[in-house]
Short mmCIF file of C-alpha atoms and ligand atoms in Angstrom, two decimals:
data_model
loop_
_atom_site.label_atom_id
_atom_site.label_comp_id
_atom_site.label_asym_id
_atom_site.label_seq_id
_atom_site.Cartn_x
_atom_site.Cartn_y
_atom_site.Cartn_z
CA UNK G 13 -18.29 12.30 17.48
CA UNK G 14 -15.00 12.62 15.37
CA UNK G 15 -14.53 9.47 13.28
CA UNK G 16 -11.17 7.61 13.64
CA UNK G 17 -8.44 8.57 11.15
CA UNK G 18 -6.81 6.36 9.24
CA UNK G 19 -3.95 7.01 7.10
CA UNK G 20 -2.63 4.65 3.87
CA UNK G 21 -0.91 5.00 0.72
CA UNK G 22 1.01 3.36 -2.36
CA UNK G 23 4.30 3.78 -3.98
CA UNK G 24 4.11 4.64 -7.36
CA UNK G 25 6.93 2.21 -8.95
CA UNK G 26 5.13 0.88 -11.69
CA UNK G 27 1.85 -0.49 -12.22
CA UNK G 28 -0.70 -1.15 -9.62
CA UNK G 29 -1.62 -5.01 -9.30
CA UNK G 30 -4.58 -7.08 -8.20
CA UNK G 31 -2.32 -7.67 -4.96
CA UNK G 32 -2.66 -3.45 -4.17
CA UNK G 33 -6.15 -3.49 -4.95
CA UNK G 34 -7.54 -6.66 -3.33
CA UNK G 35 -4.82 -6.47 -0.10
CA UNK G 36 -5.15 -2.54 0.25
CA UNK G 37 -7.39 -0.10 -2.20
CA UNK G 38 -10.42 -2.13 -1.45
CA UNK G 39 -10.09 -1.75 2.33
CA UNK G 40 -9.86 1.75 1.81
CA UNK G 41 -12.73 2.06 -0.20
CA UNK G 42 -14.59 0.16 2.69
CA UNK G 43 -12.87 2.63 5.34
CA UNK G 44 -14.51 5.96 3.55
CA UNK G 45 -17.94 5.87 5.28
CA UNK G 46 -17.20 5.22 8.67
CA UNK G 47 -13.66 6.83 8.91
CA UNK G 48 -11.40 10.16 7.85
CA UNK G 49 -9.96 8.78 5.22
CA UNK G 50 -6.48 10.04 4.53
CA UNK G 51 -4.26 8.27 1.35
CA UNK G 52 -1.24 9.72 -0.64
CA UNK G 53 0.68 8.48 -3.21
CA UNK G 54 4.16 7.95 -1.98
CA UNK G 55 6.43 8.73 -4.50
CA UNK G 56 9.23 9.83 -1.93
CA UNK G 57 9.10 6.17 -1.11
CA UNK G 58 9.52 5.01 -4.91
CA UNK G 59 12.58 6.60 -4.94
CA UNK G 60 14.21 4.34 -2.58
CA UNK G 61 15.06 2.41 -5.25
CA UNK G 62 16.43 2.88 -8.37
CA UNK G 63 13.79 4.93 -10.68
CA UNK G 64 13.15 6.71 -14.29
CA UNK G 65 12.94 9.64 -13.95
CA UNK G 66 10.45 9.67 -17.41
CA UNK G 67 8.33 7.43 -15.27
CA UNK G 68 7.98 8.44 -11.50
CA UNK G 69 5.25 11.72 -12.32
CA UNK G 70 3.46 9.39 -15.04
CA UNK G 71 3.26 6.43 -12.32
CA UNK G 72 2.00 9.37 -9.68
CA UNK G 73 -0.81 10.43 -11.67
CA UNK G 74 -1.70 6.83 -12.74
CA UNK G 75 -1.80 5.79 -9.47
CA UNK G 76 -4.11 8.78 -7.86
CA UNK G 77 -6.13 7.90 -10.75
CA UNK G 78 -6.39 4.52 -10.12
CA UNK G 79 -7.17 4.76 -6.52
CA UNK G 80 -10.39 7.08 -8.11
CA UNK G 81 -11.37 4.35 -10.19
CA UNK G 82 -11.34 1.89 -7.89
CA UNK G 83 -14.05 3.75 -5.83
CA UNK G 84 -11.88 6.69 -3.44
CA UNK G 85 -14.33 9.46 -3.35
CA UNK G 86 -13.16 12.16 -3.39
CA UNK G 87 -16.23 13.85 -0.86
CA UNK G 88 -15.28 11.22 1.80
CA UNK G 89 -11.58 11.08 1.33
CA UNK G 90 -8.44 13.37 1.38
CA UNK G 91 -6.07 12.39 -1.34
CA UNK G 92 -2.74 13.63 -1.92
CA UNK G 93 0.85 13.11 -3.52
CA UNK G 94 3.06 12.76 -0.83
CA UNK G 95 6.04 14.77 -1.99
CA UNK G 96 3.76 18.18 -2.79
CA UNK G 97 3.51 18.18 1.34
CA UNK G 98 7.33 19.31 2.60
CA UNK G 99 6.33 18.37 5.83
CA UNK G 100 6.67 14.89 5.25
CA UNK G 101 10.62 15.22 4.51
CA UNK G 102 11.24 17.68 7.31
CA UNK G 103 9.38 15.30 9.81
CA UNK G 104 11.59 12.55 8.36
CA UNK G 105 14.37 14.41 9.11
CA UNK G 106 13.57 15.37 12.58
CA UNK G 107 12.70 11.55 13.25
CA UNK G 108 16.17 10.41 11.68
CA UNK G 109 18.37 12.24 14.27
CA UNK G 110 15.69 10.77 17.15
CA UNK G 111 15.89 6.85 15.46
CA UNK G 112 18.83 4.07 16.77
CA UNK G 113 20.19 2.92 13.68
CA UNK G 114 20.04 0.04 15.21
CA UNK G 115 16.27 -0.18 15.08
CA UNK G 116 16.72 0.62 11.53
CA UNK G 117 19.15 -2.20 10.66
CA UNK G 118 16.68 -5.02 11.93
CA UNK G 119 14.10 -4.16 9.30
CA UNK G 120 13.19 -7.30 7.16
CA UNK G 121 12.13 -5.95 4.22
CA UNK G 122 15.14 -3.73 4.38
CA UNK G 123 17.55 -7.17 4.86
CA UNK G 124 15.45 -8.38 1.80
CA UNK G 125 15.32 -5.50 -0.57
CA UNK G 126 19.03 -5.03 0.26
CA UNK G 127 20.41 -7.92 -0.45
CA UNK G 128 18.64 -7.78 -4.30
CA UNK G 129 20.41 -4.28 -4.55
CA UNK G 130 24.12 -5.82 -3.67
CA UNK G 131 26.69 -2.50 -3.48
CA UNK G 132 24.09 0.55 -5.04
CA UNK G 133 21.99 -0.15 -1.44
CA UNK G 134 20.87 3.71 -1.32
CA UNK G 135 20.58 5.38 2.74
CA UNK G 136 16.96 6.16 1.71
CA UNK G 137 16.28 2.29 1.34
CA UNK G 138 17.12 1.71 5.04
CA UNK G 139 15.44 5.28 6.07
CA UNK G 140 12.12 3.72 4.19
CA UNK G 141 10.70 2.96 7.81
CA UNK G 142 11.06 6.26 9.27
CA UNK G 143 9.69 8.24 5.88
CA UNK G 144 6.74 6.07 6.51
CA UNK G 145 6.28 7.16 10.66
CA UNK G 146 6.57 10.81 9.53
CA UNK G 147 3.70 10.24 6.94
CA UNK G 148 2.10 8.63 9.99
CA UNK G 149 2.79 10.45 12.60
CA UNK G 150 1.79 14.26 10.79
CA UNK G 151 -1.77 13.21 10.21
CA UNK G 152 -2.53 12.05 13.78
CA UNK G 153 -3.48 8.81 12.49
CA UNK G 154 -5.68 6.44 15.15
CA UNK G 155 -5.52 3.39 13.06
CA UNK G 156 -2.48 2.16 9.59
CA UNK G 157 -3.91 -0.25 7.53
CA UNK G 158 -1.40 -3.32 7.74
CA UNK G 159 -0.52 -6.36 5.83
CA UNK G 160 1.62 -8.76 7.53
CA UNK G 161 4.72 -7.18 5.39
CA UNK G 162 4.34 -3.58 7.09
CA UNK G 163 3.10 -4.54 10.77
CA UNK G 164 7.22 -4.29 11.74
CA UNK G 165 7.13 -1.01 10.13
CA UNK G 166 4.27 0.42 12.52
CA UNK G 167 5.71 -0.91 15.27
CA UNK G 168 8.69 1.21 14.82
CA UNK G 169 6.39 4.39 13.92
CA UNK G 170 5.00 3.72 17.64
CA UNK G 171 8.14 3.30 19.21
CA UNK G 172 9.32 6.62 17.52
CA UNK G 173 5.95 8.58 18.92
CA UNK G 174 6.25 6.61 22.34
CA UNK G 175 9.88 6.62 23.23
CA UNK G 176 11.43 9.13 21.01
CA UNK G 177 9.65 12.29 20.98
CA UNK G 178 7.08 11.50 23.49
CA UNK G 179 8.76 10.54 26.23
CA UNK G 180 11.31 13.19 25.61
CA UNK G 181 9.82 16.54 24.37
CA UNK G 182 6.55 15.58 25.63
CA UNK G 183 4.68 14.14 28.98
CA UNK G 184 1.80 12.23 29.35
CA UNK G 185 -0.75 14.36 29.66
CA UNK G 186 0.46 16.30 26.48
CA UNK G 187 1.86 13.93 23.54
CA UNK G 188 3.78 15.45 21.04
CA UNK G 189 2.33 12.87 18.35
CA UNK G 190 -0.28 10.57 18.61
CA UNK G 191 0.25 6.73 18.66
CA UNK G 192 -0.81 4.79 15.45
CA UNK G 193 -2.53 1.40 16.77
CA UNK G 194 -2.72 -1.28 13.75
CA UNK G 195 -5.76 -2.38 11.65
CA UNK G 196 -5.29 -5.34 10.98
CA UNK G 197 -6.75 -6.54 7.46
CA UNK G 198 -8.36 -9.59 7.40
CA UNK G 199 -6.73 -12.70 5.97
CA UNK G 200 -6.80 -13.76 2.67
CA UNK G 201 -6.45 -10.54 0.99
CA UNK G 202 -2.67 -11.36 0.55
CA UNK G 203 -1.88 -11.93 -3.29
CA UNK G 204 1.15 -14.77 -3.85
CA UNK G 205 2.97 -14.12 -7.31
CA UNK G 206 1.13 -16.43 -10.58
CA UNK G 207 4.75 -17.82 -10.62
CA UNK G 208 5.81 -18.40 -7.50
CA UNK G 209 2.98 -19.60 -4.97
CA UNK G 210 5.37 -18.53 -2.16
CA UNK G 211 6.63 -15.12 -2.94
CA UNK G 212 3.78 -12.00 -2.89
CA UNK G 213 2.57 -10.58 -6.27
CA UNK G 214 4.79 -7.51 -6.39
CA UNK G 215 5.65 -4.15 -8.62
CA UNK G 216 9.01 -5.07 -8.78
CA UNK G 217 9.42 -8.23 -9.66
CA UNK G 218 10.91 -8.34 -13.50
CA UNK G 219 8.78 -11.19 -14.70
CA UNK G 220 5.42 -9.38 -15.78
CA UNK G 221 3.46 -12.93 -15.86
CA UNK G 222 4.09 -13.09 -12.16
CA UNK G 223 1.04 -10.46 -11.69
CA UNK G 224 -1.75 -9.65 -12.85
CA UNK G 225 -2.04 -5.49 -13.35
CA UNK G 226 -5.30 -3.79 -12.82
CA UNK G 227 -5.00 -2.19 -16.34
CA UNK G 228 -4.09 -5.27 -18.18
CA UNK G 229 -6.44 -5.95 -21.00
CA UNK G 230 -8.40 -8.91 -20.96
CA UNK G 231 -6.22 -11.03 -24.09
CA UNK G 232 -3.06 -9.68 -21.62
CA UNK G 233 -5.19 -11.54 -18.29
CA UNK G 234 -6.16 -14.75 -20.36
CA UNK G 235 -2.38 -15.12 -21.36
CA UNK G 236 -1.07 -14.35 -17.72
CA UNK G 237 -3.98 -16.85 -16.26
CA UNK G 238 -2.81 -19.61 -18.73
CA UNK G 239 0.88 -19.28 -17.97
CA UNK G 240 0.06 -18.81 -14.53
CA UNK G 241 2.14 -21.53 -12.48
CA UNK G 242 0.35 -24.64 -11.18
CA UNK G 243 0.99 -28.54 -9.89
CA UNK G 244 0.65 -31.74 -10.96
CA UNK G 245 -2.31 -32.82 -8.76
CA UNK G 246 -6.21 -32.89 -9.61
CA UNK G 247 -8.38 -31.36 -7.88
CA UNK G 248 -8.33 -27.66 -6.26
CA UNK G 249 -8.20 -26.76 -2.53
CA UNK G 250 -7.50 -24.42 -0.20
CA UNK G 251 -4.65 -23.66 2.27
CA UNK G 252 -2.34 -27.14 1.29
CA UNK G 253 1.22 -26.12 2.43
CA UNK G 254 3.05 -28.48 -0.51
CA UNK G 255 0.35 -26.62 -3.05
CA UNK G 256 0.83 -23.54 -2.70
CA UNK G 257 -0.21 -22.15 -6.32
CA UNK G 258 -3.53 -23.98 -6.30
CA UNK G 259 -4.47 -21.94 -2.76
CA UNK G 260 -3.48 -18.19 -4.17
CA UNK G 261 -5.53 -18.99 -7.71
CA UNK G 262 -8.32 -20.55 -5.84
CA UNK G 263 -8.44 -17.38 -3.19
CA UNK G 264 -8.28 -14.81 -5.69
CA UNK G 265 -11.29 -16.52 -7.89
CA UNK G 266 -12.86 -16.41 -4.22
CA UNK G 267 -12.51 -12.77 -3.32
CA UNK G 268 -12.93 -11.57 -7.52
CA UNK G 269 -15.95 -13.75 -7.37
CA UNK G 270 -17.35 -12.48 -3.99
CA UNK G 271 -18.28 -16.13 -2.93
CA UNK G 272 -17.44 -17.70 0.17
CA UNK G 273 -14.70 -20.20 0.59
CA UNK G 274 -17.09 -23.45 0.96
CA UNK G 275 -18.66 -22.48 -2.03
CA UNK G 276 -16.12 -21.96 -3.97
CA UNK G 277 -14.60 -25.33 -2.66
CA UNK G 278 -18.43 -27.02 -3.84
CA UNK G 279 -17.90 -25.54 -7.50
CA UNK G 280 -14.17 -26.16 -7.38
CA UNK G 281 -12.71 -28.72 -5.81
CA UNK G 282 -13.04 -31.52 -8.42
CA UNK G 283 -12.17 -29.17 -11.05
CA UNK G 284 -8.79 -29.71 -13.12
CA UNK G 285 -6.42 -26.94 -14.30
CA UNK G 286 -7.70 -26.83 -17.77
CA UNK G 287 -11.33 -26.04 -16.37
CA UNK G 288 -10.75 -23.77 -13.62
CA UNK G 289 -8.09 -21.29 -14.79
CA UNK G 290 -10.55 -19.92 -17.64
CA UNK G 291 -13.28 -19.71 -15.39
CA UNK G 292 -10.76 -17.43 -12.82
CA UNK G 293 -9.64 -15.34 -15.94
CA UNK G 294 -13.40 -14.61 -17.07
CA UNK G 295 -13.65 -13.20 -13.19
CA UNK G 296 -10.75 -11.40 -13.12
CA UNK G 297 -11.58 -9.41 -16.42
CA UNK G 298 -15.26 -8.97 -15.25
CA UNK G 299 -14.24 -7.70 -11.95
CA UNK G 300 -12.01 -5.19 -13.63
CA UNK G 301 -13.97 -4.14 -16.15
CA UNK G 302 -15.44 -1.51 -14.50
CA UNK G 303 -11.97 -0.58 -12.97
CA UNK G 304 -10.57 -0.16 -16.34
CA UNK G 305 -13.86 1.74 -17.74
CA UNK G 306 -13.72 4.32 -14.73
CA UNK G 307 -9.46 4.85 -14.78
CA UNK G 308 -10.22 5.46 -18.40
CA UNK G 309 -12.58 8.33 -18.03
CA UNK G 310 -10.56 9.62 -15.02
CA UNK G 311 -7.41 9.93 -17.08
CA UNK G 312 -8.82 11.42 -19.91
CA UNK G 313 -9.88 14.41 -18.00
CA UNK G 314 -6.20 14.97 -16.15
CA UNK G 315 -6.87 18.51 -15.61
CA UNK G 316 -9.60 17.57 -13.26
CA UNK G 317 -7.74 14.98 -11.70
CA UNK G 318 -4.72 17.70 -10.78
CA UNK G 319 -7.21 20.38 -9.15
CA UNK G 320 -8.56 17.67 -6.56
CA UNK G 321 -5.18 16.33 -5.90
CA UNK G 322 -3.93 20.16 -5.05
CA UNK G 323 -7.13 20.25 -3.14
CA UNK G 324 -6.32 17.36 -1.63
CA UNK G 325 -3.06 18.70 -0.62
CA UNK G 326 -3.88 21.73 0.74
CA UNK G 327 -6.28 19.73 3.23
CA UNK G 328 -3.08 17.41 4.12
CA UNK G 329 -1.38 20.16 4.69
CA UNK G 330 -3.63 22.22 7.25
CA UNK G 331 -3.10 19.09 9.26
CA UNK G 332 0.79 18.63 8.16
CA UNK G 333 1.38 22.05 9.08
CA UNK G 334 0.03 22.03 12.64
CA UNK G 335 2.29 18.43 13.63
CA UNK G 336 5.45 20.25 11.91
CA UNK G 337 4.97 23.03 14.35
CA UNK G 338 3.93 21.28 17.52
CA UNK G 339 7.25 18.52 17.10
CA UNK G 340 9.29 22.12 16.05
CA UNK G 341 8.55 23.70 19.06
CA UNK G 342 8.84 20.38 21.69
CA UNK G 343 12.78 19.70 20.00
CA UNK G 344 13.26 23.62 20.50
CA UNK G 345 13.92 25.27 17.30
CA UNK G 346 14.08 28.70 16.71
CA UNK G 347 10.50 29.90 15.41
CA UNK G 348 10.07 30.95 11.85
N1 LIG B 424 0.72 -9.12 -3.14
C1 LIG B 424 0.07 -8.36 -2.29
N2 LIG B 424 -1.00 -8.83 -1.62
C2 LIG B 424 -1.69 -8.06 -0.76
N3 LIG B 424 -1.39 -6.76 -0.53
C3 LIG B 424 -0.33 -6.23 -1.19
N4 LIG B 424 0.22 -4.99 -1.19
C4 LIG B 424 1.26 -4.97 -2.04
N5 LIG B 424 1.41 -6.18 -2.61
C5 LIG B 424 0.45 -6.99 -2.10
C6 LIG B 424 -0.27 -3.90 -0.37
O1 LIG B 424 -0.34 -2.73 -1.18
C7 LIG B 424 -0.04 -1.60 -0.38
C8 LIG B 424 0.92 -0.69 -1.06
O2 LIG B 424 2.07 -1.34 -1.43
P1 LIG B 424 3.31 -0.51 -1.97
O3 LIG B 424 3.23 -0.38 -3.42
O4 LIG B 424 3.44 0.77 -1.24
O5 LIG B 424 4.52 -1.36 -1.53
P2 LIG B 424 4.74 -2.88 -1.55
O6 LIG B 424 3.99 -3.53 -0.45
O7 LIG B 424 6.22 -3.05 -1.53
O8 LIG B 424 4.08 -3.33 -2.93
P3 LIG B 424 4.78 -3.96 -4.17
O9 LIG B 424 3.82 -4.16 -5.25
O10 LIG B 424 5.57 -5.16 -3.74
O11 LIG B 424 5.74 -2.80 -4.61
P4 LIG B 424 7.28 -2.82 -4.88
O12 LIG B 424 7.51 -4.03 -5.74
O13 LIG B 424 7.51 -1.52 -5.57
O14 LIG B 424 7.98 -2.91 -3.55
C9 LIG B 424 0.46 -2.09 0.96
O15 LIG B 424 -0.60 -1.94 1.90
C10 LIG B 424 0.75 -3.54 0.72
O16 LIG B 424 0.56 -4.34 1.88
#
């Protein structure tokens, strides 16, 4: 029996965080065994923002390499830098002059990323959505890994399959693309910022104490722990809606620690600040100590690292190549 395929990836715009790990890498590494695995490194997306140029192929790497050391296998899993695929933009393409722009301009995270980026609000920013379907869409994924953030997002890749090209170019005993259905990630693998209990631990924000970076040495995690944002009250608990800093440090010392939530609670609910946040900080560098030991050894042998990723490509692209040509032929292009 074929195994499900499941398709996932992360923008290389700066340095990977415990909130791309915990909320995404990990579920991949999970996924490997008992699914095709396929994850790229977006880096088309990462330019839907401003970027540095001196940065975006350093990020790339960093990022394949961290996905390595953070236990992708390389035997079980296909993975690939988005951009060395062409498919990907030509599918985008194909989808943009199938998508309402309509559909486009009711995006949240395009309202919010938007409004940060006032007048210099770049086309590709509200085309993000559709640049994802086509990644999507070419692999024949059965099942997206999604955060709450991205579940809009999917819905629009299946409403592009379904109703778009489907419906259209297709009938329903022959699909043109295959419909995506969600997997849903189970709760409490969302990361909240160390300074701001309410907003997600993110890349982009400009305030580096507001995450915690997977290759941030352990004097760097001690300092970002101790700064880290907290409340007035004694005493640490779960879920409170008015505390919302003591919930996101006490869930991330329970998923670093691997213990479940009522245990954690027994060790530390009666625990102050001053106690607890060393105790999360020695977890955090423990659990990432073998993280940093592995991305170390990865990096140092680059040349390695490139052949797999071109291997990795040319696998992406047996299966790119094959979507290109079956959505080609259904919109009625001239063959090449
Ligand atoms: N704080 C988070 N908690 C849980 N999961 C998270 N992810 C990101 N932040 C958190 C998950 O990581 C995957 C890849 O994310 P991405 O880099 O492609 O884009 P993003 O979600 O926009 O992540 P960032 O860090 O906020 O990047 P920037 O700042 O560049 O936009 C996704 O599966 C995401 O859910």
């Amino acid at each position: 029996m074929t195994k499900p395929r499941v398709l996932s990836g992360v923008q290389p715009t700066g340095s990977l965080h415990l909130g791309n790990w915990l909320g995404a890498i990990k579920n991949w590494v999970e996924l490997q065994d008992s699914h095709d695995t396929f994850f790229c490194v977006v880096d088309l997306h990462a330019i839907t923002v401003p970027h540095d140029p001196h940065e975006l192929a350093k990020n790339t790497i960093s990022t394949a390499a961290l996905y390595y050391a953070c236990g992708i296998d390389s035997s079980k899993s296909t993975v690939f830098v988005q951009s060395h695929v062409s498919s990907h933009s030509e599918l985008c393409w194909l989808l943009d002059c199938l998508t309402p722009l309509n559909w486009l301009e009711r995006m949240i995270q395009f309202k919010e990323k938007a409004v940060k980026q006032g007048d210099n609000v770049s086309v590709g920013l509200l085309n993000y959505p559709v640049l994802m379907a086509a990644d999507i869409l070419l692999y024949d994924a059965d099942l997206v890994p999604v955060g709450e953030d991205q579940k809009q997002h999917l819905e629009l890749a299946r409403n592009i399959a379904q109703q778009r090209v489907n419906s259209r170019f297709g009938s329903e005993e022959k699909p043109i693309l295959k419909v995506p259905e969600p997997l849903i990630i189970k709760e409490g693998a969302r990361v909240m910022s160390l300074t701001d209990g309410t907003a997600k631990m993110s890349k982009s924000d400009p305030n580096e104490g507001s995450r915690i970076n997977l290759l941030d040495p352990p004097e760097l995690i001690v300092k970002k722990i101790k700064r880290a944002k907290t409340d007035p009250m004694i005493g640490l608990e779960f879920d409170n809606p008015e505390r919302p800093e003591a919930s996101n440090l006490l869930n991330i010392y329970a998923i670093v620690s691997g213990l479940e939530r009522q245990l954690v609670l027994n060790e530390c609910a009666s625990m102050g600040w001053g106690k607890f946040k060393p105790l999360l900080a020695d977890a955090l560098v423990e659990t990432l100590r073998p993280v940093q030991t592995n991305y170390a050894e990865i990096i140092a042998n680059k040349t390695e690292l490139i052949d797999i990723l071109k291997q990795g490509r040319e696998k992406a692209e047996e299966v790119a190549s094959k979507t290109i040509k079956r959505v080609r032929d259904a919109m009625g292009f001239l063959e090449a």
